[in-house]
Every structure is written in C-alpha cells, then in structure tokens.
XYZ file of C-alpha atoms in Angstrom:
378
model
C 18.482 -4.600 -20.717
C 19.150 -1.505 -22.846
C 22.900 -0.779 -22.672
C 22.611 2.970 -23.314
C 23.201 5.593 -20.627
C 20.007 7.560 -19.967
C 20.116 11.064 -18.511
C 17.543 12.642 -16.208
C 17.243 16.157 -14.814
C 16.513 16.380 -11.083
C 13.976 19.165 -10.504
C 13.292 20.472 -6.973
C 9.515 20.349 -6.441
C 9.385 23.916 -5.159
C 7.590 27.156 -6.032
C 7.291 28.996 -8.265
C 5.518 26.570 -10.601
C 6.766 28.510 -13.610
C 10.332 27.547 -12.669
C 9.436 23.857 -12.476
C 7.707 23.979 -15.850
C 10.701 25.822 -17.280
C 13.044 23.083 -16.099
C 10.844 20.431 -17.693
C 11.019 22.363 -20.971
C 14.789 22.583 -20.522
C 15.025 18.790 -20.057
C 13.149 18.324 -23.331
C 15.347 20.901 -25.092
C 18.487 19.125 -23.867
C 17.003 15.820 -25.070
C 17.201 14.232 -21.656
C 15.268 11.030 -21.058
C 13.515 11.786 -17.770
C 12.668 14.297 -15.057
C 12.888 13.288 -11.399
C 11.412 15.317 -8.530
C 12.007 15.138 -4.785
C 9.401 14.305 -2.145
C 10.158 16.607 0.792
C 8.271 18.520 3.458
C 11.263 20.758 4.159
C 14.664 21.475 2.670
C 18.167 20.711 3.961
C 19.073 24.423 4.019
C 18.075 26.024 7.352
C 16.171 29.313 7.372
C 19.048 31.051 9.179
C 21.290 30.478 6.136
C 18.665 31.347 3.520
C 19.690 34.731 2.116
C 20.977 36.186 -1.170
C 24.460 35.904 0.340
C 23.944 32.118 0.600
C 22.243 31.707 -2.796
C 20.663 34.021 -5.333
C 17.612 31.719 -5.302
C 16.636 33.312 -1.985
C 15.303 36.174 -4.157
C 12.697 33.789 -5.599
C 11.084 32.816 -2.288
C 11.339 33.898 1.332
C 12.116 30.433 2.755
C 13.978 27.336 1.557
C 11.244 25.017 2.825
C 8.086 25.222 0.622
C 7.618 21.966 -1.303
C 4.851 20.809 -3.609
C 3.204 17.411 -3.176
C 5.084 15.249 -5.650
C 2.046 13.317 -6.890
C -0.001 16.420 -7.704
C 3.028 18.034 -9.321
C 3.825 15.042 -11.543
C 0.195 14.968 -12.613
C 0.526 18.613 -13.654
C 3.825 17.968 -15.418
C 2.408 15.050 -17.381
C 0.762 17.531 -19.752
C 4.181 19.060 -20.542
C 6.510 16.065 -20.376
C 6.014 14.742 -23.892
C 8.496 11.863 -24.365
C 10.115 12.368 -20.958
C 9.687 9.787 -18.237
C 8.517 11.229 -14.930
C 9.510 9.958 -11.527
C 9.960 10.682 -7.852
C 13.356 10.184 -6.302
C 12.573 9.260 -3.607
C 9.458 8.974 -1.455
C 8.952 6.767 1.609
C 6.265 4.288 2.782
C 5.804 6.013 6.138
C 4.172 9.225 4.948
C 2.782 7.391 1.891
C 1.020 4.118 2.664
C 2.113 1.521 0.063
C -1.445 1.024 -1.226
C -1.831 4.772 -1.782
C 1.594 4.873 -3.376
C 0.541 2.113 -5.775
C -2.607 4.077 -6.619
C -0.509 7.193 -7.290
C 1.917 5.261 -9.502
C -0.811 3.652 -11.570
C -2.718 6.919 -11.925
C 0.441 8.546 -13.289
C 0.770 5.655 -15.745
C -2.564 6.737 -17.235
C -1.436 10.379 -17.489
C 2.012 9.940 -19.018
C 3.336 8.514 -22.281
C 6.028 6.405 -20.612
C 6.163 4.255 -17.453
C 6.531 6.395 -14.317
C 9.391 5.765 -11.901
C 8.473 5.423 -8.225
C 11.676 5.839 -6.291
C 11.250 4.734 -2.687
C 13.532 4.635 0.340
C 13.424 4.088 4.086
C 12.859 7.780 4.844
C 14.779 10.741 6.298
C 14.417 12.264 9.738
C 13.641 15.786 8.513
C 10.494 14.607 6.707
C 9.279 12.346 9.517
C 10.207 13.173 13.100
C 9.096 16.847 13.163
C 5.652 15.823 11.868
C 4.998 12.922 14.234
C 5.721 10.109 11.765
C 7.604 7.106 13.180
C 11.249 6.712 12.216
C 12.023 3.523 14.111
C 12.936 0.329 12.223
C 12.688 2.034 8.827
C 14.175 -0.855 6.813
C 11.780 -3.393 8.341
C 8.870 -1.065 7.520
C 10.146 -0.668 3.971
C 10.387 -4.435 3.447
C 6.722 -4.884 4.350
C 5.731 -1.898 2.222
C 7.580 -3.279 -0.810
C 5.769 -6.593 -0.447
C 2.416 -4.775 -0.533
C 3.451 -2.431 -3.335
C 4.622 -5.324 -5.502
C 1.352 -7.167 -4.885
C -0.680 -4.121 -5.941
C 1.328 -3.656 -9.146
C 1.832 -7.320 -10.075
C -1.283 -9.164 -8.867
C -4.187 -6.706 -8.535
C -7.312 -8.044 -6.905
C -7.859 -8.663 -3.228
C -4.686 -7.836 -1.307
C -4.123 -9.519 2.045
C -1.135 -8.890 4.248
C -0.433 -9.259 7.971
C 2.828 -7.817 9.265
C 4.230 -5.832 12.153
C 3.564 -2.439 10.574
C 0.904 -2.986 7.885
C -2.237 -5.074 7.874
C -4.591 -5.539 4.952
C -7.495 -7.870 5.693
C -9.204 -7.959 2.303
C -8.258 -4.780 0.472
C -9.672 -4.720 -3.029
C -7.186 -3.105 -5.423
C -7.929 -3.423 -9.141
C -6.379 -0.381 -10.820
C -3.964 -1.483 -13.552
C -1.589 0.276 -15.934
C -2.133 0.788 -19.668
C -0.099 -1.492 -21.962
C 3.692 -0.849 -21.795
C 3.293 1.794 -19.068
C 3.544 -0.302 -15.930
C 5.177 1.789 -13.155
C 8.635 0.782 -12.019
C 9.819 0.607 -8.401
C 13.334 1.987 -7.955
C 14.970 1.664 -4.549
C 17.224 4.266 -2.964
C 19.579 1.770 -1.318
C 23.052 2.066 0.219
C 23.516 -0.292 3.209
C 23.636 -4.112 3.064
C 19.992 -4.675 4.108
C 18.733 -2.080 1.638
C 20.827 -3.543 -1.186
C 19.313 -6.957 -0.419
C 15.808 -5.456 -0.710
C 16.752 -3.859 -4.028
C 17.718 -7.253 -5.414
C 14.513 -8.853 -4.154
C 11.958 -6.200 -5.061
C 13.232 -3.379 -7.272
C 13.037 -2.659 -10.990
C 15.828 -0.107 -10.563
C 18.509 0.941 -8.094
C 18.467 4.696 -7.418
C 21.105 5.583 -4.803
C 22.132 9.071 -3.824
C 25.604 10.157 -4.913
C 28.265 7.466 -4.437
C 31.670 9.145 -4.716
C 33.616 6.230 -6.211
C 32.905 4.090 -9.291
C 34.519 1.191 -7.437
C 32.076 1.509 -4.533
C 29.237 1.781 -7.034
C 30.323 -1.434 -8.779
C 30.657 -3.286 -5.471
C 27.139 -2.355 -4.340
C 25.677 -3.168 -7.745
C 27.254 -6.622 -7.519
C 25.603 -7.117 -4.117
C 22.208 -6.220 -5.600
C 22.641 -8.625 -8.483
C 23.634 -11.425 -6.125
C 20.523 -10.734 -4.045
C 18.390 -10.835 -7.190
C 19.813 -14.215 -8.161
C 19.090 -15.576 -4.672
C 15.496 -14.378 -5.070
C 15.158 -16.082 -8.453
C 15.051 -12.807 -10.372
C 16.952 -11.763 -13.495
C 19.601 -9.328 -12.154
C 20.167 -7.740 -15.561
C 16.611 -6.367 -15.527
C 17.347 -4.113 -12.546
C 18.291 -0.672 -13.909
C 21.517 0.626 -12.286
C 20.887 4.348 -11.697
C 22.480 7.161 -9.695
C 21.418 10.616 -8.517
C 24.412 12.939 -8.731
C 24.739 16.605 -7.743
C 26.781 18.003 -10.632
C 28.975 21.098 -10.479
C 30.147 22.403 -13.839
C 32.461 25.306 -14.647
C 34.615 26.472 -17.601
C 37.907 25.629 -15.827
C 39.015 23.413 -12.958
C 40.025 26.497 -10.945
C 36.558 27.989 -11.438
C 35.004 24.711 -10.309
C 37.174 24.701 -7.161
C 36.023 28.236 -6.384
C 32.416 27.107 -6.679
C 33.120 24.280 -4.240
C 33.910 26.949 -1.618
C 30.499 28.606 -2.080
C 28.537 28.428 1.223
C 25.460 26.825 -0.366
C 27.653 24.004 -1.668
C 29.835 23.634 1.433
C 26.700 22.623 3.336
C 26.794 19.286 1.503
C 29.908 18.339 3.468
C 27.890 18.614 6.653
C 25.363 16.163 5.185
C 28.012 13.443 4.875
C 28.066 10.777 7.582
C 30.371 10.595 10.590
C 31.941 7.489 9.019
C 32.950 9.535 5.967
C 34.479 12.228 8.178
C 36.420 9.515 10.042
C 37.874 8.320 6.731
C 39.654 11.701 6.643
C 40.711 11.396 10.276
C 38.103 13.931 11.420
C 35.219 13.977 13.879
C 31.817 15.067 12.588
C 30.692 18.232 14.434
C 27.146 16.815 14.741
C 28.219 13.653 16.533
C 30.122 10.403 16.130
C 26.974 8.459 15.167
C 25.556 11.079 12.783
C 24.366 9.398 9.561
C 24.452 12.486 7.390
C 21.359 13.645 5.535
C 19.347 10.753 7.007
C 19.582 12.362 10.477
C 19.799 16.044 9.536
C 16.894 18.183 10.794
C 17.934 21.717 9.809
C 15.738 23.838 12.081
C 16.758 21.913 15.228
C 20.410 22.998 15.077
C 21.130 26.266 16.952
C 22.410 28.927 14.485
C 25.826 29.379 16.096
C 26.375 25.607 16.313
C 25.442 25.352 12.643
C 27.878 28.074 11.597
C 30.662 26.489 13.661
C 29.944 23.112 12.054
C 30.055 24.631 8.577
C 33.451 26.177 9.265
C 34.723 22.707 10.173
C 33.793 21.167 6.794
C 37.053 20.201 5.023
C 37.441 20.982 1.295
C 38.153 17.305 0.555
C 34.715 16.327 1.828
C 33.009 18.966 -0.311
C 34.860 17.611 -3.343
C 33.568 14.115 -2.545
C 30.007 15.447 -2.493
C 29.812 16.362 -6.191
C 30.382 15.172 -9.707
C 32.454 18.252 -10.511
C 34.842 19.941 -12.916
C 34.838 21.077 -16.519
C 32.442 19.349 -18.945
C 35.363 17.224 -20.164
C 36.319 16.202 -16.614
C 32.732 15.383 -15.744
C 32.389 13.350 -18.929
C 35.480 11.332 -18.037
C 34.012 10.652 -14.604
C 30.665 9.609 -16.106
C 32.507 7.133 -18.342
C 34.105 5.601 -15.241
C 30.680 5.071 -13.676
C 29.347 3.693 -16.914
C 32.151 1.121 -16.894
C 31.074 0.292 -13.318
C 27.590 -0.549 -14.616
C 25.687 2.762 -14.519
C 22.810 3.023 -17.027
C 20.661 5.919 -15.732
C 22.199 9.155 -14.407
C 19.971 11.761 -12.751
C 21.822 15.076 -12.634
C 21.056 17.725 -10.018
C 22.666 20.950 -11.353
C 24.084 22.156 -8.027
C 26.367 24.802 -9.560
C 23.212 26.731 -10.493
C 22.848 27.635 -6.796
C 25.870 29.926 -6.915
C 24.651 32.722 -9.235
C 22.418 33.388 -12.267
C 25.583 33.378 -14.391
C 26.617 29.986 -13.040
C 23.088 28.714 -13.698
C 23.207 29.865 -17.325
C 26.646 28.327 -17.870
C 25.487 25.079 -16.278
C 22.715 24.796 -18.882
C 25.279 25.259 -21.670
C 27.584 22.710 -20.049
C 24.785 20.138 -19.679
C 24.091 20.541 -23.394
C 27.778 19.842 -24.122
C 27.764 16.771 -21.909
C 24.629 15.449 -23.569
C 26.008 16.044 -27.077
C 29.261 14.277 -26.236
C 27.441 11.239 -24.850
C 25.243 11.100 -27.957
C 28.326 11.171 -30.214
C 29.911 8.345 -28.239
C 26.753 6.264 -28.617
C 26.753 6.847 -32.396
C 30.407 5.881 -32.680
C 30.061 2.610 -30.753
C-alpha cells in the first residue's frame, strides 16, 4: 500500500452549484488528492438556528437543509475534477439499494479519471426516519448490502442472494469498470460489529472524526485482525479519516472560534457516552448516540437552546482538529504515526465568517505545503 498521506477536501453537496464547483477548483489549486461529498436529505443545523447570527452562510440560502443528490452531483463534478478522485462519504444501503449503488459507482468510474470512492455506513436517523425508511437493525442490513455490493463489483453476471432484508432471485448485472478505475468501497465504521465488517468487506476505512490517535490505532488494529480472519490482506485496506478542521492564526483565536454557536453545535452531536466521560449527562438523553440519533427539526426550539447552553468547552474541543497550522500539522503527524493514510478535511472554521473562510484557505495551503516538504525530505 502507498505509504503517503493523501488529503481530500470535504464539500457539502448544497446549493448554490457555483460554490460547489468553486470548492472543487480550490481542491485542485491546493493540490489535494480527492473531493468527498456528503449524502444527506437534511442538515444537522435546525432551521430555528439558521441565521446570519449563527453563520454568515445563511446569506447564501434561506434554509440549512437543501442537498443535492450525490450521484448526480458527482457526475457533474467529473467534468471539472481533473486528477482528483471523487467520492461520497458516506451513503447508506437503506435509501440506496446496493445494486443501484453498484450501478452508480461503476457509472462514475466511466466518467472520472481515477477510481471513485463509495463510502457507505449503516445510516443516520435524520436521513431515514422522517422519510419512512426503516432504521431498525442497521448493521445487519449493511452486512447483507455489502455482500451484494461486493458481488456486483467483483463477480458481475447473474447475482443471487436471499437474506432477511434483500432478495435477488436472478438479477443480471454486467456493468464493469474501465481498466484501473474499479470503484472502492470505504466503510464508515466505529463500533465493534462495524469494524469487523470493514475488515471483511472494505477497501478503505472512512470513520468520522476520532478525537485520539490512540483510539484510531486501536480500531485500525481491530479492522486488520478482522481482515486476516477473513483471509484478506489487511495492508490493502486504506486507513482514512474525515476530520472537521478549525484553523486560526493563533491558539487564542482558535479558542474563540470554538465558542462560535455554529461550532458549539458539534458538542451536542457527541454521544451520551462521551458526555459521561466528562462526568456530565447529555441533555438529549442517557442513551443518545450523537449524530446517529439527531433529528434537528424534532427538537423544540427552547429545548434545543437549553441543550446548546449545556455543551461544555472541552467537548467542543474534542470535536475538531483545531489550532494554528503548526498545531494542526503536529496533530496530523500523530495520526499518521497511528496508521492514517487518507485525511478528508472539512473546513469548519469557514462557517464563522468570510474572513475566517479566507484565512482557512490560506492555512490549508500552508498545511499542504508542509506535508509535501516532509514527504520530499523522507
């Protein structure tokens, strides 16, 4: 496996299209390796909080919730991506049947210059429950879906499968990828059962932010052990990470950004277990699993505001890769030592103000240049 650290820019798949295209151009200008988009039907920010006081981006659109279809958007971006890899991080097999997801992945392989990345997870409540999609036994559903998806990508022909959630009697599937552009399945895995599935099925591991290099290394070891048990080469699974990054000229400026209301919301998206680690009770319940259970428009406005006031600064700090470019670089090196090889950066500090957005671009350029110099010197 390539030992270099690849960088990706996470691009929200939201209007206006000109902004998305501009971010793809920015990723190319910064010499990043990939662009990853989300697959959402609504955002984590509730309408009641969406205002210029919360984030200047409220001037761009009236609601936080409009999202493009990721497949159509990546098809559009393929004409502008050039050498960039394109991927989704992540979709789910509940809204997207695994056969249709395989068709999407292979179609993108014909449109792009490099293999597309199909990040997949077990799903989130906000994208499922309000729309009538089932959210029971999500890991069991995902296991069946991965079996079908692998069959479509690896052994095209007549696909047969009989499970609890999916049944294919004699589905003919014969679309294949061009040479050297076979799509890769990356799994958004955190818990033990999901890590086991990553070892058995995935080409890459694409977790959401893990706030400790030690925890990252431990989970990566679990995946590699699962791969060995399945008779797979564990070194061929790409260790990745999606990280919300907050960059500022000084540590004090970064700490001020952490108090911004749009960024404090992330503390509410942490699980009840993480609150308990600080000796605190999560305001949304003792069994709340964080962003997996968060449905923004179902929380009464006053309850939401009270919950936000309860978010401790320490939990907000845990929610970001944050600091000056030099501090962030040092942190990235720690994760690289823990095994990280693909880092997808979501520039969260850009939410605070246009000035913070502009400085974030400059800071990302500095981070990229420093990593390039380190690679040359090795």
